[in-house]
Amino acid sequence: MDFFEKVEETIIAKGQAAVDKAKELAEIAKLKGQISTCQDVVKKNYMEIGRFYYETYGECPNELFEKQCRSIKNAQNGIAELEKKIQEVKGI
């Protein structure tokens, strides 16, 4: 009987270790999800600040932001040209 008791104890210990590890992994996944949510909030707010800055000062930006504002303007012009080409392709 002693052998079977040891086997049973080992199985129970291993099972408990697996349960503990699963709980740990679930908690880590939950925390990583919360981190991701916080990162999304930060990113969204950074974008809103940038959009506000561009809309407010894009025509005469601070020299620190001239390159970025010029890139945005160029991209917007490119989008407008591509949308015109789409309309032409559609025959509109």
CSV table of C-alpha atoms in Angstrom, one decimal:
chain,number,residue,atom,x,y,z
A,1,MET,CA,0.0,0.0,0.0
A,2,ASP,CA,2.9,2.3,0.7
A,3,PHE,CA,3.9,2.4,-3.0
A,4,PHE,CA,0.4,3.3,-4.1
A,5,GLU,CA,0.1,6.0,-1.5
A,6,LYS,CA,3.3,7.6,-2.8
A,7,VAL,CA,2.1,7.4,-6.4
A,8,GLU,CA,-1.2,9.0,-5.4
A,9,GLU,CA,0.6,11.7,-3.5
A,10,THR,CA,2.9,12.3,-6.5
A,11,ILE,CA,-0.1,12.5,-8.8
A,12,ILE,CA,-1.9,14.9,-6.5
A,13,ALA,CA,1.2,17.1,-6.1
A,14,LYS,CA,1.8,17.2,-9.9
A,15,GLY,CA,-1.9,17.9,-10.5
A,16,GLN,CA,-1.8,20.8,-8.0
A,17,ALA,CA,1.3,22.1,-9.6
A,18,ALA,CA,-0.4,22.1,-13.0
A,19,VAL,CA,-3.5,23.8,-11.6
A,20,ASP,CA,-1.2,26.5,-9.9
A,21,LYS,CA,0.7,27.0,-13.2
A,22,ALA,CA,-2.6,27.4,-15.1
A,23,LYS,CA,-3.8,29.9,-12.6
A,24,GLU,CA,-0.6,31.8,-12.9
A,25,LEU,CA,-0.8,31.8,-16.7
A,26,ALA,CA,-4.4,33.0,-16.6
A,27,GLU,CA,-3.5,35.9,-14.2
A,28,ILE,CA,-0.5,36.9,-16.5
A,29,ALA,CA,-2.8,36.8,-19.5
A,30,LYS,CA,-5.4,39.0,-17.7
A,31,LEU,CA,-2.7,41.5,-16.7
A,32,LYS,CA,-1.2,41.6,-20.2
A,33,GLY,CA,-4.7,42.3,-21.5
A,34,GLN,CA,-5.0,45.2,-19.1
A,35,ILE,CA,-1.6,46.5,-20.2
A,36,SER,CA,-2.7,46.3,-23.8
A,37,THR,CA,-5.9,48.3,-23.0
A,38,CYS,CA,-3.8,50.9,-21.3
A,39,GLN,CA,-1.4,51.1,-24.2
A,40,ASP,CA,-4.3,51.6,-26.6
A,41,VAL,CA,-5.6,54.5,-24.4
A,42,VAL,CA,-2.1,56.1,-24.5
A,43,LYS,CA,-1.8,55.6,-28.3
A,44,LYS,CA,-5.3,57.0,-28.9
A,45,ASN,CA,-4.6,60.1,-26.8
A,46,TYR,CA,-1.2,60.6,-28.5
A,47,MET,CA,-3.0,60.5,-31.8
A,48,GLU,CA,-5.6,63.0,-30.6
A,49,ILE,CA,-2.9,65.4,-29.4
A,50,GLY,CA,-1.1,65.1,-32.8
A,51,ARG,CA,-4.3,65.6,-34.7
A,52,PHE,CA,-5.2,68.6,-32.6
A,53,TYR,CA,-1.7,70.0,-33.1
A,54,TYR,CA,-1.9,69.5,-36.9
A,55,GLU,CA,-5.3,71.0,-37.2
A,56,THR,CA,-4.3,74.0,-35.1
A,57,TYR,CA,-0.8,74.6,-36.2
A,58,GLY,CA,-0.3,72.5,-39.3
A,59,GLU,CA,-0.1,75.5,-41.7
A,60,CYS,CA,2.7,77.2,-39.6
A,61,PRO,CA,4.1,74.5,-37.3
A,62,ASN,CA,6.9,74.9,-34.8
A,63,GLU,CA,10.2,74.0,-36.5
A,64,LEU,CA,10.3,70.8,-34.4
A,65,PHE,CA,7.2,69.6,-36.3
A,66,GLU,CA,7.7,71.0,-39.8
A,67,LYS,CA,8.8,67.7,-41.3
A,68,GLN,CA,5.9,65.7,-39.8
A,69,CYS,CA,3.4,68.4,-40.8
A,70,ARG,CA,4.8,68.5,-44.4
A,71,SER,CA,4.6,64.7,-44.5
A,72,ILE,CA,1.0,64.7,-43.5
A,73,LYS,CA,0.2,67.4,-46.1
A,74,ASN,CA,2.0,65.4,-48.8
A,75,ALA,CA,0.1,62.2,-47.8
A,76,GLN,CA,-3.2,64.0,-47.9
A,77,ASN,CA,-2.4,65.4,-51.3
A,78,GLY,CA,-1.5,61.9,-52.4
A,79,ILE,CA,-4.7,60.5,-51.1
A,80,ALA,CA,-6.7,63.2,-53.0
A,81,GLU,CA,-4.9,62.3,-56.2
A,82,LEU,CA,-5.4,58.6,-55.8
A,83,GLU,CA,-9.1,59.2,-55.1
A,84,LYS,CA,-9.4,61.2,-58.3
A,85,LYS,CA,-7.8,58.3,-60.2
A,86,ILE,CA,-10.3,55.9,-58.7
A,87,GLN,CA,-13.1,58.2,-59.9
A,88,GLU,CA,-11.5,58.2,-63.3
A,89,VAL,CA,-11.2,54.5,-63.4
A,90,LYS,CA,-14.9,54.2,-62.4
A,91,GLY,CA,-15.7,56.6,-65.2
A,92,ILE,CA,-17.2,59.2,-62.9
